[in-house]
Amino acid sequence: MKKILVLYYSRSGNTEKMAKAVAEGAQSTSGIGVELNFHIDVSDLNDYDAILIGAPTYRKEIPVDFKNLFEEAEKQNINLKGKIGAAFGSYGWSGEAPKLVLDLMQKFEMLLTEPPILAKYAPDQAAIESCKNLGKRISESLINQA
Ligand SMILES: Cc1cc2nc3c(=O)[nH]c(=O)nc-3n(C[C@H](O)[C@H](O)[C@H](O)COP(=O)(O)O)c2cc1C
């Protein structure tokens, strides 16, 4: 079974709401495994066909856990080439993090789903729907790949 990881960081719950909506959208397609988590061991990245990362922007940066994750993946030669990648996140005024996540994914030659989804502070209903659609689109594309 193809598997999707929805990995997120969230301090005040805004990106978490987005992550839950992405996972819900992904689960609407039967026959795809979906895991929603805020931590992953780098070697477990191998298990997933799509990696969707929720990254809020703090101090114009991506959360350090994700920086470390990709650094470690590079050190350990984890092959992410050809896996689907996407990013989303809440922000307040500049919102760099999701784009920075996509830049990292691109270095690993992942297949990027663009543009990233951004929500200013708490996601409104339109942002939640965009997140659900993102999850749904990606799980449908995995079904079509199978
Ligand atoms: C200390 C601090 C630094 C922040 N830095 C930025 C920033 O550089 N750019 C930005 O767009 N938002 C910034 N924000 C706003 C957060 O991205 C925003 O509150 C977001 O909703 C947090 O998402 P979360 O609830 O998923 O953690 C900052 C917030 C705090 C508390």
PDB file of C-alpha atoms and ligand atoms in Angstrom:
ATOM      1  CA  MET A   1       0.000   0.000   0.000  1.00  0.00           C
ATOM      2  CA  LYS A   2       1.250   3.482  -0.855  1.00  0.00           C
ATOM      3  CA  LYS A   3       1.837   5.711   2.141  1.00  0.00           C
ATOM      4  CA  ILE A   4       1.620   9.431   2.809  1.00  0.00           C
ATOM      5  CA  LEU A   5       3.348  11.143   5.709  1.00  0.00           C
ATOM      6  CA  VAL A   6       1.898  14.423   6.965  1.00  0.00           C
ATOM      7  CA  LEU A   7       4.633  15.778   9.209  1.00  0.00           C
ATOM      8  CA  TYR A   8       4.141  19.054  11.016  1.00  0.00           C
ATOM      9  CA  TYR A   9       5.391  21.404  13.687  1.00  0.00           C
ATOM     10  CA  SER A  10       3.029  23.821  15.410  1.00  0.00           C
ATOM     11  CA  ARG A  11       3.498  25.934  18.523  1.00  0.00           C
ATOM     12  CA  SER A  12       0.098  27.552  18.778  1.00  0.00           C
ATOM     13  CA  GLY A  13      -1.985  25.030  16.844  1.00  0.00           C
ATOM     14  CA  ASN A  14      -2.502  26.861  13.546  1.00  0.00           C
ATOM     15  CA  THR A  15      -0.346  24.642  11.353  1.00  0.00           C
ATOM     16  CA  GLU A  16      -1.673  21.639  13.261  1.00  0.00           C
ATOM     17  CA  LYS A  17      -5.198  22.471  12.047  1.00  0.00           C
ATOM     18  CA  MET A  18      -3.860  22.625   8.505  1.00  0.00           C
ATOM     19  CA  ALA A  19      -2.037  19.299   8.928  1.00  0.00           C
ATOM     20  CA  LYS A  20      -5.190  17.603  10.183  1.00  0.00           C
ATOM     21  CA  ALA A  21      -7.094  18.905   7.145  1.00  0.00           C
ATOM     22  CA  VAL A  22      -4.364  17.688   4.760  1.00  0.00           C
ATOM     23  CA  ALA A  23      -4.471  14.242   6.411  1.00  0.00           C
ATOM     24  CA  GLU A  24      -8.278  14.184   6.261  1.00  0.00           C
ATOM     25  CA  GLY A  25      -8.199  14.974   2.545  1.00  0.00           C
ATOM     26  CA  ALA A  26      -5.582  12.284   1.970  1.00  0.00           C
ATOM     27  CA  GLN A  27      -7.687   9.723   3.846  1.00  0.00           C
ATOM     28  CA  SER A  28     -10.680  10.341   1.597  1.00  0.00           C
ATOM     29  CA  THR A  29      -9.068   8.069  -0.998  1.00  0.00           C
ATOM     30  CA  SER A  30      -9.288   4.421   0.011  1.00  0.00           C
ATOM     31  CA  GLY A  31      -6.251   2.201  -0.345  1.00  0.00           C
ATOM     32  CA  ILE A  32      -3.696   4.801   0.775  1.00  0.00           C
ATOM     33  CA  GLY A  33      -2.041   4.769   4.198  1.00  0.00           C
ATOM     34  CA  VAL A  34      -1.849   8.158   5.876  1.00  0.00           C
ATOM     35  CA  GLU A  35       0.242   8.993   8.925  1.00  0.00           C
ATOM     36  CA  LEU A  36      -0.048  12.305  10.745  1.00  0.00           C
ATOM     37  CA  ASN A  37       2.903  12.967  13.031  1.00  0.00           C
ATOM     38  CA  PHE A  38       5.115  15.682  14.475  1.00  0.00           C
ATOM     39  CA  HIS A  39       8.241  13.558  14.577  1.00  0.00           C
ATOM     40  CA  ILE A  40       9.866  11.019  12.297  1.00  0.00           C
ATOM     41  CA  ASP A  41      13.144   9.126  12.467  1.00  0.00           C
ATOM     42  CA  VAL A  42      15.103   9.944   9.345  1.00  0.00           C
ATOM     43  CA  SER A  43      15.445   6.305   8.271  1.00  0.00           C
ATOM     44  CA  ASP A  44      11.638   5.944   8.332  1.00  0.00           C
ATOM     45  CA  LEU A  45      11.319   8.482   5.507  1.00  0.00           C
ATOM     46  CA  ASN A  46      12.038   5.560   3.173  1.00  0.00           C
ATOM     47  CA  ASP A  47       8.631   4.095   4.022  1.00  0.00           C
ATOM     48  CA  TYR A  48       6.621   6.905   2.410  1.00  0.00           C
ATOM     49  CA  ASP A  49       5.706   7.689  -1.191  1.00  0.00           C
ATOM     50  CA  ALA A  50       4.706  11.254  -0.362  1.00  0.00           C
ATOM     51  CA  ILE A  51       6.010  13.574   2.356  1.00  0.00           C
ATOM     52  CA  LEU A  52       3.862  16.616   3.135  1.00  0.00           C
ATOM     53  CA  ILE A  53       5.370  19.026   5.628  1.00  0.00           C
ATOM     54  CA  GLY A  54       3.558  21.623   7.708  1.00  0.00           C
ATOM     55  CA  ALA A  55       5.985  24.376   8.679  1.00  0.00           C
ATOM     56  CA  PRO A  56       4.987  27.604  10.430  1.00  0.00           C
ATOM     57  CA  THR A  57       7.360  30.532   9.971  1.00  0.00           C
ATOM     58  CA  TYR A  58       9.268  31.623  13.071  1.00  0.00           C
ATOM     59  CA  ARG A  59      11.982  34.261  12.647  1.00  0.00           C
ATOM     60  CA  LYS A  60      11.857  33.863   8.853  1.00  0.00           C
ATOM     61  CA  GLU A  61      13.057  30.282   9.214  1.00  0.00           C
ATOM     62  CA  ILE A  62      11.807  26.720   8.983  1.00  0.00           C
ATOM     63  CA  PRO A  63      11.491  24.810  12.267  1.00  0.00           C
ATOM     64  CA  VAL A  64      14.899  23.488  13.271  1.00  0.00           C
ATOM     65  CA  ASP A  65      13.614  19.900  13.470  1.00  0.00           C
ATOM     66  CA  PHE A  66      12.972  19.922   9.732  1.00  0.00           C
ATOM     67  CA  LYS A  67      16.345  21.469   8.980  1.00  0.00           C
ATOM     68  CA  ASN A  68      17.956  18.717  11.026  1.00  0.00           C
ATOM     69  CA  LEU A  69      15.842  16.040   9.372  1.00  0.00           C
ATOM     70  CA  PHE A  70      16.989  16.996   5.874  1.00  0.00           C
ATOM     71  CA  GLU A  71      20.615  17.448   6.996  1.00  0.00           C
ATOM     72  CA  GLU A  72      20.539  13.995   8.519  1.00  0.00           C
ATOM     73  CA  ALA A  73      18.897  12.542   5.377  1.00  0.00           C
ATOM     74  CA  GLU A  74      21.754  13.972   3.339  1.00  0.00           C
ATOM     75  CA  LYS A  75      24.399  12.570   5.703  1.00  0.00           C
ATOM     76  CA  GLN A  76      22.805   9.135   5.652  1.00  0.00           C
ATOM     77  CA  ASN A  77      22.263   9.190   1.900  1.00  0.00           C
ATOM     78  CA  ILE A  78      18.539   8.631   2.256  1.00  0.00           C
ATOM     79  CA  ASN A  79      17.121   8.526  -1.249  1.00  0.00           C
ATOM     80  CA  LEU A  80      14.030  10.710  -1.550  1.00  0.00           C
ATOM     81  CA  LYS A  81      14.244  11.064  -5.329  1.00  0.00           C
ATOM     82  CA  GLY A  82      10.869  10.719  -7.035  1.00  0.00           C
ATOM     83  CA  LYS A  83       8.821  10.895  -3.839  1.00  0.00           C
ATOM     84  CA  ILE A  84       6.030  13.465  -3.866  1.00  0.00           C
ATOM     85  CA  GLY A  85       6.694  16.503  -1.691  1.00  0.00           C
ATOM     86  CA  ALA A  86       4.468  19.365  -0.588  1.00  0.00           C
ATOM     87  CA  ALA A  87       4.549  22.066   2.060  1.00  0.00           C
ATOM     88  CA  PHE A  88       2.083  24.238   3.930  1.00  0.00           C
ATOM     89  CA  GLY A  89       2.091  26.374   7.019  1.00  0.00           C
ATOM     90  CA  SER A  90       0.686  29.200   9.053  1.00  0.00           C
ATOM     91  CA  TYR A  91       2.481  32.543   9.229  1.00  0.00           C
ATOM     92  CA  GLY A  92       2.026  36.061  10.534  1.00  0.00           C
ATOM     93  CA  TRP A  93       3.681  38.486   8.125  1.00  0.00           C
ATOM     94  CA  SER A  94       6.402  37.008   5.911  1.00  0.00           C
ATOM     95  CA  GLY A  95       5.714  33.259   5.625  1.00  0.00           C
ATOM     96  CA  GLU A  96       9.026  31.952   4.272  1.00  0.00           C
ATOM     97  CA  ALA A  97       8.991  28.472   5.836  1.00  0.00           C
ATOM     98  CA  PRO A  98       6.909  26.401   3.386  1.00  0.00           C
ATOM     99  CA  LYS A  99       8.897  27.704   0.423  1.00  0.00           C
ATOM    100  CA  LEU A 100      12.156  26.901   2.238  1.00  0.00           C
ATOM    101  CA  VAL A 101      10.883  23.358   2.833  1.00  0.00           C
ATOM    102  CA  LEU A 102      10.197  22.989  -0.896  1.00  0.00           C
ATOM    103  CA  ASP A 103      13.727  24.253  -1.647  1.00  0.00           C
ATOM    104  CA  LEU A 104      15.134  21.493   0.558  1.00  0.00           C
ATOM    105  CA  MET A 105      12.880  18.889  -1.068  1.00  0.00           C
ATOM    106  CA  GLN A 106      14.034  20.031  -4.484  1.00  0.00           C
ATOM    107  CA  LYS A 107      17.651  19.314  -3.543  1.00  0.00           C
ATOM    108  CA  PHE A 108      16.598  15.706  -2.999  1.00  0.00           C
ATOM    109  CA  GLU A 109      14.906  15.649  -6.411  1.00  0.00           C
ATOM    110  CA  MET A 110      11.491  15.082  -4.938  1.00  0.00           C
ATOM    111  CA  LEU A 111       8.453  15.765  -7.153  1.00  0.00           C
ATOM    112  CA  LEU A 112       7.090  19.025  -5.809  1.00  0.00           C
ATOM    113  CA  THR A 113       3.452  20.010  -5.568  1.00  0.00           C
ATOM    114  CA  GLU A 114       3.323  23.774  -5.844  1.00  0.00           C
ATOM    115  CA  PRO A 115       2.463  26.364  -4.743  1.00  0.00           C
ATOM    116  CA  PRO A 116       2.729  25.786  -0.983  1.00  0.00           C
ATOM    117  CA  ILE A 117      -0.417  26.529   1.021  1.00  0.00           C
ATOM    118  CA  LEU A 118      -0.126  29.448   3.418  1.00  0.00           C
ATOM    119  CA  ALA A 119      -2.609  30.568   6.064  1.00  0.00           C
ATOM    120  CA  LYS A 120      -2.289  33.843   7.934  1.00  0.00           C
ATOM    121  CA  TYR A 121      -2.504  32.867  11.632  1.00  0.00           C
ATOM    122  CA  ALA A 122      -5.505  30.564  12.191  1.00  0.00           C
ATOM    123  CA  PRO A 123      -6.542  28.938   8.890  1.00  0.00           C
ATOM    124  CA  ASP A 124      -9.967  30.089   7.699  1.00  0.00           C
ATOM    125  CA  GLN A 125     -12.431  27.765   5.992  1.00  0.00           C
ATOM    126  CA  ALA A 126     -10.941  28.487   2.557  1.00  0.00           C
ATOM    127  CA  ALA A 127      -7.457  27.533   3.770  1.00  0.00           C
ATOM    128  CA  ILE A 128      -8.813  24.372   5.412  1.00  0.00           C
ATOM    129  CA  GLU A 129     -10.488  23.416   2.125  1.00  0.00           C
ATOM    130  CA  SER A 130      -7.230  24.056   0.223  1.00  0.00           C
ATOM    131  CA  CYS A 131      -5.440  21.780   2.685  1.00  0.00           C
ATOM    132  CA  LYS A 132      -8.043  19.027   2.269  1.00  0.00           C
ATOM    133  CA  ASN A 133      -7.750  19.371  -1.509  1.00  0.00           C
ATOM    134  CA  LEU A 134      -3.972  19.112  -1.349  1.00  0.00           C
ATOM    135  CA  GLY A 135      -4.189  15.849   0.602  1.00  0.00           C
ATOM    136  CA  LYS A 136      -6.880  14.492  -1.701  1.00  0.00           C
ATOM    137  CA  ARG A 137      -5.022  15.408  -4.894  1.00  0.00           C
ATOM    138  CA  ILE A 138      -1.850  13.752  -3.691  1.00  0.00           C
ATOM    139  CA  SER A 139      -3.521  10.540  -2.559  1.00  0.00           C
ATOM    140  CA  GLU A 140      -5.404  10.330  -5.863  1.00  0.00           C
ATOM    141  CA  SER A 141      -2.168  10.786  -7.771  1.00  0.00           C
ATOM    142  CA  LEU A 142      -0.617   7.905  -5.790  1.00  0.00           C
ATOM    143  CA  ILE A 143      -3.591   5.667  -6.584  1.00  0.00           C
ATOM    144  CA  ASN A 144      -3.126   6.500 -10.260  1.00  0.00           C
ATOM    145  CA  GLN A 145       0.592   5.645 -10.007  1.00  0.00           C
ATOM    146  CA  ALA A 146      -0.138   2.236  -8.478  1.00  0.00           C
TER     147      ALA A 146
HETATM  148  C1  LIG B   1       8.561  34.591  18.174  1.00  0.00           C
HETATM  149  C2  LIG B   1       7.742  34.583  16.912  1.00  0.00           C
HETATM  150  C3  LIG B   1       8.377  34.815  15.701  1.00  0.00           C
HETATM  151  C4  LIG B   1       7.644  34.826  14.514  1.00  0.00           C
HETATM  152  N1  LIG B   1       8.292  35.075  13.328  1.00  0.00           N
HETATM  153  C5  LIG B   1       7.555  35.149  12.185  1.00  0.00           C
HETATM  154  C6  LIG B   1       8.200  35.475  10.948  1.00  0.00           C
HETATM  155  O1  LIG B   1       9.417  35.692  10.842  1.00  0.00           O
HETATM  156  N2  LIG B   1       7.425  35.540   9.834  1.00  0.00           N
HETATM  157  C7  LIG B   1       6.071  35.306   9.858  1.00  0.00           C
HETATM  158  O2  LIG B   1       5.434  35.331   8.811  1.00  0.00           O
HETATM  159  N3  LIG B   1       5.438  34.997  11.018  1.00  0.00           N
HETATM  160  C8  LIG B   1       6.145  34.912  12.178  1.00  0.00           C
HETATM  161  N4  LIG B   1       5.520  34.601  13.356  1.00  0.00           N
HETATM  162  C9  LIG B   1       4.051  34.330  13.360  1.00  0.00           C
HETATM  163  C10 LIG B   1       3.750  32.826  13.332  1.00  0.00           C
HETATM  164  O3  LIG B   1       4.199  32.244  12.116  1.00  0.00           O
HETATM  165  C11 LIG B   1       2.228  32.628  13.444  1.00  0.00           C
HETATM  166  O4  LIG B   1       1.842  32.979  14.782  1.00  0.00           O
HETATM  167  C12 LIG B   1       1.742  31.234  13.104  1.00  0.00           C
HETATM  168  O5  LIG B   1       0.330  31.228  13.140  1.00  0.00           O
HETATM  169  C13 LIG B   1       2.294  30.184  14.057  1.00  0.00           C
HETATM  170  O6  LIG B   1       1.849  28.919  13.617  1.00  0.00           O
HETATM  171  P1  LIG B   1       1.648  27.701  14.625  1.00  0.00           P
HETATM  172  O7  LIG B   1       0.432  27.973  15.478  1.00  0.00           O
HETATM  173  O8  LIG B   1       1.417  26.514  13.737  1.00  0.00           O
HETATM  174  O9  LIG B   1       2.895  27.554  15.434  1.00  0.00           O
HETATM  175  C14 LIG B   1       6.244  34.593  14.551  1.00  0.00           C
HETATM  176  C15 LIG B   1       5.615  34.334  15.789  1.00  0.00           C
HETATM  177  C16 LIG B   1       6.343  34.340  16.959  1.00  0.00           C
HETATM  178  C17 LIG B   1       5.637  34.070  18.261  1.00  0.00           C
END
